[in-house]
Coordinates of C-alpha atoms in Angstrom, one line a residue:
Chain A
M1 CA -51.7 -25.0 39.4
Q2 CA -53.8 -26.3 36.0
P3 CA -56.1 -23.7 34.3
D4 CA -59.7 -24.0 34.7
K5 CA -61.5 -25.2 31.9
H6 CA -64.8 -24.3 30.4
E7 CA -64.2 -20.9 31.0
N8 CA -66.2 -18.2 29.0
W9 CA -64.9 -14.9 30.2
G10 CA -62.5 -12.0 29.0
M11 CA -61.2 -11.7 25.4
T12 CA -59.6 -13.8 23.1
P13 CA -56.2 -12.8 22.7
G14 CA -55.9 -10.8 19.2
P15 CA -56.8 -7.4 17.5
R16 CA -60.4 -5.9 17.9
P17 CA -62.2 -4.3 15.5
G18 CA -60.1 -0.5 15.2
D19 CA -57.4 -1.2 17.1
V20 CA -53.9 -0.6 16.2
D21 CA -51.8 -2.5 18.5
P22 CA -50.1 -5.9 17.2
P23 CA -51.5 -9.0 18.8
Y24 CA -49.5 -10.7 21.4
L25 CA -48.6 -13.5 19.3
Y26 CA -47.5 -13.3 16.1
E27 CA -46.5 -16.3 13.9
D28 CA -43.5 -14.7 12.2
Y29 CA -41.8 -13.0 14.9
R30 CA -40.2 -16.0 16.8
S31 CA -40.0 -14.6 20.2
T32 CA -43.3 -14.3 20.5
H33 CA -44.1 -17.8 20.7
L34 CA -43.5 -18.3 24.4
R35 CA -44.5 -15.3 25.7
A36 CA -47.3 -14.3 24.3
P37 CA -50.3 -15.0 27.0
K38 CA -52.7 -17.8 25.8
E39 CA -55.6 -17.7 28.1
K40 CA -58.7 -14.5 28.0
L41 CA -57.4 -11.7 28.6
L42 CA -59.5 -10.2 31.8
E43 CA -62.2 -7.4 30.6
V44 CA -61.7 -4.4 32.5
P45 CA -63.5 -0.7 33.1
A46 CA -62.2 1.7 30.0
G47 CA -61.5 4.0 32.8
L48 CA -59.8 2.2 34.9
F49 CA -56.1 3.6 34.0
D50 CA -57.2 6.8 32.8
T51 CA -56.4 8.8 35.6
P52 CA -53.4 11.1 36.5
G53 CA -50.0 10.0 36.9
P54 CA -47.4 9.8 37.2
W55 CA -45.5 13.2 37.0
V56 CA -42.3 13.6 36.2
P57 CA -40.3 16.7 38.0
P58 CA -38.6 18.9 35.7
G59 CA -35.7 18.5 37.3
F60 CA -35.3 14.8 36.2
I61 CA -34.5 15.9 32.7
R62 CA -31.2 17.8 31.7
D63 CA -30.9 19.8 28.3
K64 CA -28.1 18.2 27.0
D65 CA -30.4 15.1 27.4
G66 CA -31.5 15.6 24.3
D67 CA -28.8 15.8 21.8
L68 CA -27.3 12.6 21.6
T69 CA -24.4 13.7 19.8
I70 CA -22.4 15.6 22.7
H71 CA -21.3 12.8 24.7
G72 CA -18.4 11.7 23.5
T73 CA -15.0 13.3 23.3
G74 CA -15.7 13.7 19.1
A75 CA -18.5 14.0 17.0
P76 CA -20.4 10.2 16.5
L77 CA -20.3 9.3 12.4
G78 CA -22.9 8.9 10.6
E79 CA -25.8 11.4 9.2
R80 CA -26.5 13.7 11.6
M81 CA -30.2 14.7 12.3
V82 CA -33.1 16.2 14.6
V83 CA -36.1 14.2 15.0
A84 CA -39.0 16.2 16.5
G85 CA -42.5 15.9 16.7
R86 CA -45.6 16.6 19.2
V87 CA -47.1 13.9 21.6
L88 CA -51.1 14.5 21.1
G89 CA -53.9 12.8 23.4
A90 CA -56.2 11.0 21.1
D91 CA -58.3 14.0 21.4
G92 CA -55.3 16.5 19.6
K93 CA -54.6 18.0 22.7
P94 CA -51.2 18.2 23.7
V95 CA -49.7 15.8 26.2
R96 CA -47.5 18.2 28.1
R97 CA -44.5 18.0 30.4
S98 CA -44.4 14.4 29.5
L99 CA -41.6 12.3 29.9
V100 CA -40.0 10.6 26.5
E101 CA -36.9 8.6 26.0
I102 CA -35.2 7.1 23.0
W103 CA -32.5 4.6 22.3
Q104 CA -30.7 3.7 19.3
A105 CA -28.4 1.8 17.2
N106 CA -25.1 3.9 15.8
A107 CA -24.9 4.8 12.3
S108 CA -23.3 1.2 11.8
G109 CA -26.0 -0.5 13.2
R110 CA -24.7 -1.7 16.3
Y111 CA -26.2 -1.1 19.7
H112 CA -23.9 0.7 22.6
H113 CA -25.0 -2.9 24.9
P114 CA -23.4 -6.0 26.4
V115 CA -25.7 -8.3 24.3
D116 CA -25.4 -6.8 21.3
T117 CA -23.1 -9.5 18.8
H118 CA -23.1 -7.8 15.9
D119 CA -19.5 -7.3 14.5
A120 CA -20.3 -3.2 13.3
P121 CA -18.2 -1.1 14.5
L122 CA -19.1 0.4 18.4
D123 CA -18.5 4.9 18.1
P124 CA -17.1 5.8 21.1
N125 CA -18.5 9.1 20.6
F126 CA -21.8 7.8 20.5
H127 CA -24.2 5.8 22.8
G128 CA -27.6 6.1 21.7
M129 CA -30.0 7.1 24.9
G130 CA -31.9 10.7 25.3
R131 CA -34.5 12.1 27.3
A132 CA -36.9 15.0 27.2
L133 CA -39.9 16.3 28.2
T134 CA -42.5 17.7 26.0
D135 CA -43.3 21.5 26.0
D136 CA -46.6 23.2 26.6
E137 CA -47.4 22.3 22.9
G138 CA -46.9 18.8 23.6
W139 CA -43.1 19.5 21.6
Y140 CA -40.2 16.8 21.8
R141 CA -37.0 17.5 19.9
F142 CA -34.2 15.4 19.5
I143 CA -30.6 15.8 18.0
T144 CA -28.7 12.6 17.1
V145 CA -27.4 10.5 14.2
K146 CA -29.6 8.1 11.7
P147 CA -29.2 4.8 12.9
G148 CA -28.3 1.9 10.6
A149 CA -30.1 -1.3 10.0
Y150 CA -28.4 -4.5 11.8
P151 CA -29.1 -8.5 11.5
W152 CA -30.9 -10.1 14.1
Q153 CA -31.7 -13.9 14.9
N154 CA -35.4 -14.1 13.8
H155 CA -34.1 -15.8 10.9
P156 CA -31.1 -16.4 8.9
F157 CA -30.4 -13.3 6.6
A158 CA -32.9 -11.7 8.6
W159 CA -32.3 -7.6 9.3
R160 CA -34.1 -5.0 11.5
P161 CA -35.0 -1.8 9.3
A162 CA -33.3 1.5 11.2
H163 CA -35.2 2.1 13.7
I164 CA -35.5 4.4 16.8
H165 CA -37.1 3.0 19.9
F166 CA -39.1 5.6 21.9
S167 CA -41.0 5.3 25.4
L168 CA -43.5 7.5 26.5
L169 CA -44.6 8.1 30.1
G170 CA -47.9 10.3 28.9
N171 CA -49.9 11.9 31.9
A172 CA -52.3 8.5 32.5
P173 CA -51.4 5.3 32.5
V174 CA -53.5 4.3 29.9
Q175 CA -51.0 6.6 27.9
R176 CA -48.2 4.4 28.8
L177 CA -46.5 3.6 25.3
V178 CA -42.7 2.3 23.9
T179 CA -42.8 1.8 19.9
Q180 CA -40.6 1.9 17.3
M181 CA -39.7 5.2 14.8
Y182 CA -39.1 3.8 11.1
F183 CA -37.8 6.0 8.3
P184 CA -39.4 6.4 4.9
G185 CA -38.1 4.4 1.8
D186 CA -36.4 1.3 3.9
P187 CA -36.7 -1.5 1.9
L188 CA -36.4 -3.6 5.0
L189 CA -39.7 -2.8 6.1
A190 CA -42.0 -4.9 3.7
L191 CA -39.9 -7.5 5.4
D192 CA -39.9 -6.9 8.8
P193 CA -42.1 -9.1 11.2
V194 CA -42.2 -6.1 14.0
Y195 CA -43.2 -3.6 12.0
N196 CA -46.0 -5.7 9.8
S197 CA -47.3 -6.8 13.1
V198 CA -49.0 -3.9 13.5
P199 CA -52.8 -5.0 11.9
D200 CA -54.1 -1.3 10.2
E201 CA -52.2 -0.5 7.6
Q202 CA -52.3 3.2 8.0
A203 CA -51.4 2.3 11.9
R204 CA -48.1 1.0 10.2
K205 CA -47.9 4.2 7.9
R206 CA -47.9 6.2 11.2
L207 CA -44.1 4.5 12.4
I208 CA -42.6 6.0 9.5
A209 CA -41.1 9.3 10.1
M210 CA -41.8 11.9 7.4
L211 CA -38.8 14.0 5.9
A212 CA -39.3 17.3 7.1
L213 CA -36.3 19.9 6.1
E214 CA -37.3 22.8 7.9
T215 CA -37.1 20.4 11.1
G216 CA -33.4 19.9 10.6
V217 CA -30.4 22.6 11.3
E218 CA -29.4 24.5 8.3
G219 CA -26.0 23.1 6.8
H220 CA -25.3 20.4 9.8
A221 CA -28.3 18.2 10.3
L222 CA -31.2 16.5 8.3
G223 CA -34.9 16.8 10.2
Y224 CA -37.4 14.2 10.4
R225 CA -40.7 15.1 11.9
F226 CA -42.4 11.9 14.1
D227 CA -46.0 13.0 15.7
I228 CA -47.5 10.4 18.2
V229 CA -50.8 9.8 19.5
L230 CA -51.5 8.3 22.8
A231 CA -54.7 6.7 24.3
G232 CA -56.6 10.1 25.0
A233 CA -56.7 10.8 28.3
K234 CA -59.9 12.0 30.6
S235 CA -57.5 14.1 33.1
T236 CA -54.1 15.1 33.6
P237 CA -51.8 15.1 36.6
L238 CA -51.9 18.7 38.4
G239 CA -54.0 20.0 35.8
L240 CA -51.4 19.6 32.8
Chain B
M1 CA -57.3 10.6 16.4
Q2 CA -56.3 7.1 15.4
R3 CA -53.4 6.3 18.3
T4 CA -49.6 4.9 17.4
A5 CA -49.0 1.4 17.4
S6 CA -47.0 0.0 20.0
Q7 CA -43.8 -2.4 19.4
T8 CA -41.4 -4.3 20.9
I9 CA -38.8 -2.8 24.0
G10 CA -36.5 -5.5 22.2
P11 CA -33.2 -6.5 24.3
F12 CA -31.2 -3.3 23.9
F13 CA -33.3 -1.2 26.5
H14 CA -31.2 -1.4 29.8
E15 CA -28.9 1.4 30.1
A16 CA -31.5 3.9 28.4
L17 CA -34.4 3.5 30.4
R18 CA -32.6 2.6 33.9
W19 CA -33.1 5.2 36.2
R20 CA -30.8 5.7 39.5
D21 CA -32.7 3.4 42.6
G22 CA -35.6 2.6 39.9
H23 CA -36.6 -0.2 42.2
R24 CA -37.3 1.7 45.1
V25 CA -40.6 3.5 45.2
Q26 CA -40.5 7.2 46.2
F27 CA -43.4 8.9 47.8
A28 CA -44.1 12.0 49.9
E29 CA -45.2 10.1 52.8
R30 CA -44.1 7.5 55.3
G31 CA -45.3 3.8 55.3
T32 CA -44.9 0.4 56.0
S33 CA -42.2 -0.5 54.0
I34 CA -42.5 -3.4 51.6
V35 CA -40.2 -5.8 49.4
L36 CA -41.8 -7.2 46.5
T37 CA -40.2 -10.1 44.5
G38 CA -40.4 -12.8 42.1
R39 CA -40.0 -14.0 38.9
L40 CA -41.0 -13.9 35.1
L41 CA -41.5 -17.3 33.1
D42 CA -42.5 -18.1 29.7
G43 CA -44.5 -20.9 28.3
A44 CA -41.5 -23.0 28.8
G45 CA -41.1 -21.6 32.2
E46 CA -37.5 -20.5 31.3
P47 CA -36.9 -17.6 32.7
L48 CA -37.8 -13.7 31.4
A49 CA -33.6 -12.5 31.5
D50 CA -34.3 -9.7 29.5
S51 CA -38.0 -7.9 30.6
L52 CA -38.9 -4.3 31.9
I53 CA -41.4 -4.3 34.9
E54 CA -43.0 -0.8 35.8
T55 CA -45.2 -0.8 38.9
W56 CA -47.7 2.4 40.0
Q57 CA -49.8 2.6 43.3
L58 CA -51.6 5.0 45.4
S59 CA -49.6 6.3 48.3
P60 CA -49.6 4.6 51.6
S61 CA -52.5 7.1 52.5
G62 CA -54.6 5.9 49.5
K63 CA -53.5 9.3 47.4
V64 CA -52.2 9.5 43.8
P65 CA -48.2 9.9 44.5
A66 CA -47.0 13.1 42.6
A67 CA -43.5 14.2 43.5
A68 CA -42.7 18.8 44.1
S69 CA -41.3 20.4 41.3
G70 CA -38.0 19.9 42.9
D71 CA -38.2 16.4 43.8
A72 CA -35.5 14.0 41.7
R73 CA -37.6 11.7 40.1
P74 CA -41.8 10.7 40.0
H75 CA -43.0 9.7 42.3
G76 CA -45.1 6.2 43.2
L77 CA -43.4 4.6 39.9
G78 CA -41.2 1.3 40.4
R79 CA -39.3 0.2 37.3
V80 CA -37.0 -2.0 37.0
E81 CA -35.0 -4.7 35.0
T82 CA -35.5 -8.4 35.6
G83 CA -31.7 -10.4 36.3
K84 CA -31.0 -13.3 34.1
D85 CA -32.5 -15.8 36.6
G86 CA -35.6 -13.9 35.6
S87 CA -35.9 -12.2 38.9
Y88 CA -36.8 -8.6 39.9
R89 CA -37.1 -6.7 43.4
I90 CA -39.4 -3.7 43.6
E91 CA -39.0 -2.0 47.4
T92 CA -41.9 0.8 48.7
L93 CA -44.5 0.9 51.0
M94 CA -47.8 -0.8 51.3
P95 CA -50.1 1.0 48.8
G96 CA -53.4 2.7 50.8
S97 CA -56.7 1.7 49.5
G98 CA -60.7 3.4 50.0
S99 CA -63.2 1.9 51.5
G100 CA -62.1 -1.6 52.4
A101 CA -60.7 -2.5 48.8
A102 CA -57.6 -4.9 48.6
P103 CA -54.4 -3.5 48.3
F104 CA -52.8 -3.7 45.0
I105 CA -50.0 -2.4 42.8
D106 CA -51.1 -2.2 38.8
V107 CA -47.9 -4.2 36.8
T108 CA -47.0 -3.6 33.4
V109 CA -44.1 -6.1 31.9
F110 CA -42.1 -4.8 28.5
A111 CA -39.8 -7.6 26.8
R112 CA -38.7 -8.6 24.0
G113 CA -41.6 -10.6 21.9
L114 CA -43.9 -8.5 23.6
L115 CA -45.3 -6.6 20.4
K116 CA -47.5 -5.1 23.6
P117 CA -47.1 -4.7 27.3
L118 CA -48.7 -7.4 29.5
R119 CA -50.8 -5.0 32.2
T120 CA -51.8 -7.0 35.7
R121 CA -52.5 -6.1 38.9
V122 CA -50.8 -7.0 42.2
Y123 CA -53.2 -7.3 45.6
F124 CA -51.9 -7.4 49.1
A125 CA -55.2 -9.4 50.4
D126 CA -56.4 -12.7 51.6
E127 CA -57.9 -14.7 48.9
A128 CA -61.4 -14.3 49.8
R129 CA -61.2 -10.6 49.6
V130 CA -59.4 -10.9 46.1
R131 CA -62.4 -13.2 45.0
S132 CA -64.8 -10.0 46.2
E133 CA -63.0 -7.5 44.1
P134 CA -65.8 -6.2 41.8
L135 CA -63.1 -5.9 39.0
L136 CA -61.9 -9.5 39.2
K137 CA -65.8 -10.5 39.0
P138 CA -65.4 -12.7 35.8
V139 CA -62.4 -14.8 37.4
A140 CA -63.6 -14.5 41.1
G141 CA -64.6 -18.7 40.1
S142 CA -61.5 -19.5 38.6
T143 CA -58.5 -20.8 40.3
R144 CA -56.8 -18.4 38.1
V145 CA -57.6 -15.4 40.7
K146 CA -54.5 -16.6 43.1
T147 CA -51.8 -15.8 40.3
L148 CA -52.8 -11.5 41.1
I149 CA -52.0 -12.2 44.9
A150 CA -49.1 -12.2 46.5
T151 CA -47.7 -14.1 48.9
P152 CA -46.0 -12.7 52.5
E153 CA -42.4 -15.0 53.2
G154 CA -41.2 -12.7 56.4
T155 CA -39.6 -10.1 56.6
D156 CA -35.8 -8.9 54.8
A157 CA -33.0 -7.6 57.1
G158 CA -34.4 -4.0 57.1
G159 CA -37.4 -5.3 58.4
A160 CA -39.7 -5.1 55.1
T161 CA -42.5 -7.7 54.9
V162 CA -41.3 -9.8 51.5
Y163 CA -43.9 -10.2 48.9
R164 CA -43.8 -12.9 46.4
W165 CA -45.0 -12.8 43.3
D166 CA -44.1 -14.6 40.2
I167 CA -45.8 -13.9 36.5
R168 CA -46.1 -16.4 33.8
L169 CA -46.7 -15.1 30.4
Q170 CA -48.1 -18.2 28.7
G171 CA -49.0 -21.7 29.7
V172 CA -49.9 -23.9 33.2
G173 CA -50.1 -21.6 36.1
E174 CA -50.8 -18.2 33.8
T175 CA -50.7 -15.1 35.3
V176 CA -54.2 -13.3 34.8
F177 CA -53.2 -10.1 32.4
F178 CA -56.2 -6.8 31.6
A179 CA -57.0 -6.3 27.9
L180 CA -56.4 -2.5 27.3

């Protein structure tokens, strides 16, 4: 099937004014080159995906799913840390009882994943995966270790800054978000095309967690605060 | 408040985002079993072996699915990884649709190299009916509307109708994706 010529519908792929998301095609991030759509995207009504659902039953999560440090026979290596924050809608209201899933490299910068070929050591006490439901105020909290930076194939000598992957289901399809949390003061951020693909400087900076000592555990774990704002849902499932 | 920006899912999400039987969509209702299957291909025609597909749909009676508090996981939501050949397979029930509209499933694609997900919708109806969908008016006169229609391909061993639907991210036959 050949794509049609001389059409003038939809929009040109790329950021719109005030858009916080990266474009599909970002030259410096090589993997986008063959995966970014080239045709115009279909404009759809703003409310199309702003309907309630899906709803996550509480039994989907166990309490220990939020602690990434207790799944081995001993403590994982690395700098123990808490990351906590609130998940809010664009209207500032908490996104309640909503699923947050995270994954990350270990303190050496190695993922517990078969396709990670970095020769940094695996940690038998750290798999780097967690999930939680936000509470009635939108709070989530994970206990983990600080991930290490690691090399990747974008170009020779390329290293990703330390980061934690976040997946949020939200309470409406429009709120679905996958993002990455970075750490303050990381010199690799300035060189990272994934981070720098976000067009707006303030939006980039909000991907960096804040050091928040009081969020940690005294004498045990350093604290970081990372709030997440999802597209505003007009409605929420089951009146949440 | 300004939204938090999207970032790529990367290549290392599998175990963290894998749900038990994520490819079998749950409902509180019974309905007509269907299988939605196909391949994801990039601009060079190569399979996407490292992507995640999520589906969201109405129940067979056309309601927004909602799990009960004792259920094991969300209803109406499918989540599946693509295999080495870029293939995916979702087992679900034919979604209901109100007032004669063509039944559809919302599909979201995540992958390394996608800094934000791709959103689209697959329809289970003949071409004429899909072309008359108000949402698709801008592409109604285009051959590209065919990229949004699943093709029935007989039944599987369990009697479910198998629908084939490939997703092409870029280039010839590129799937119509939604701006969101």
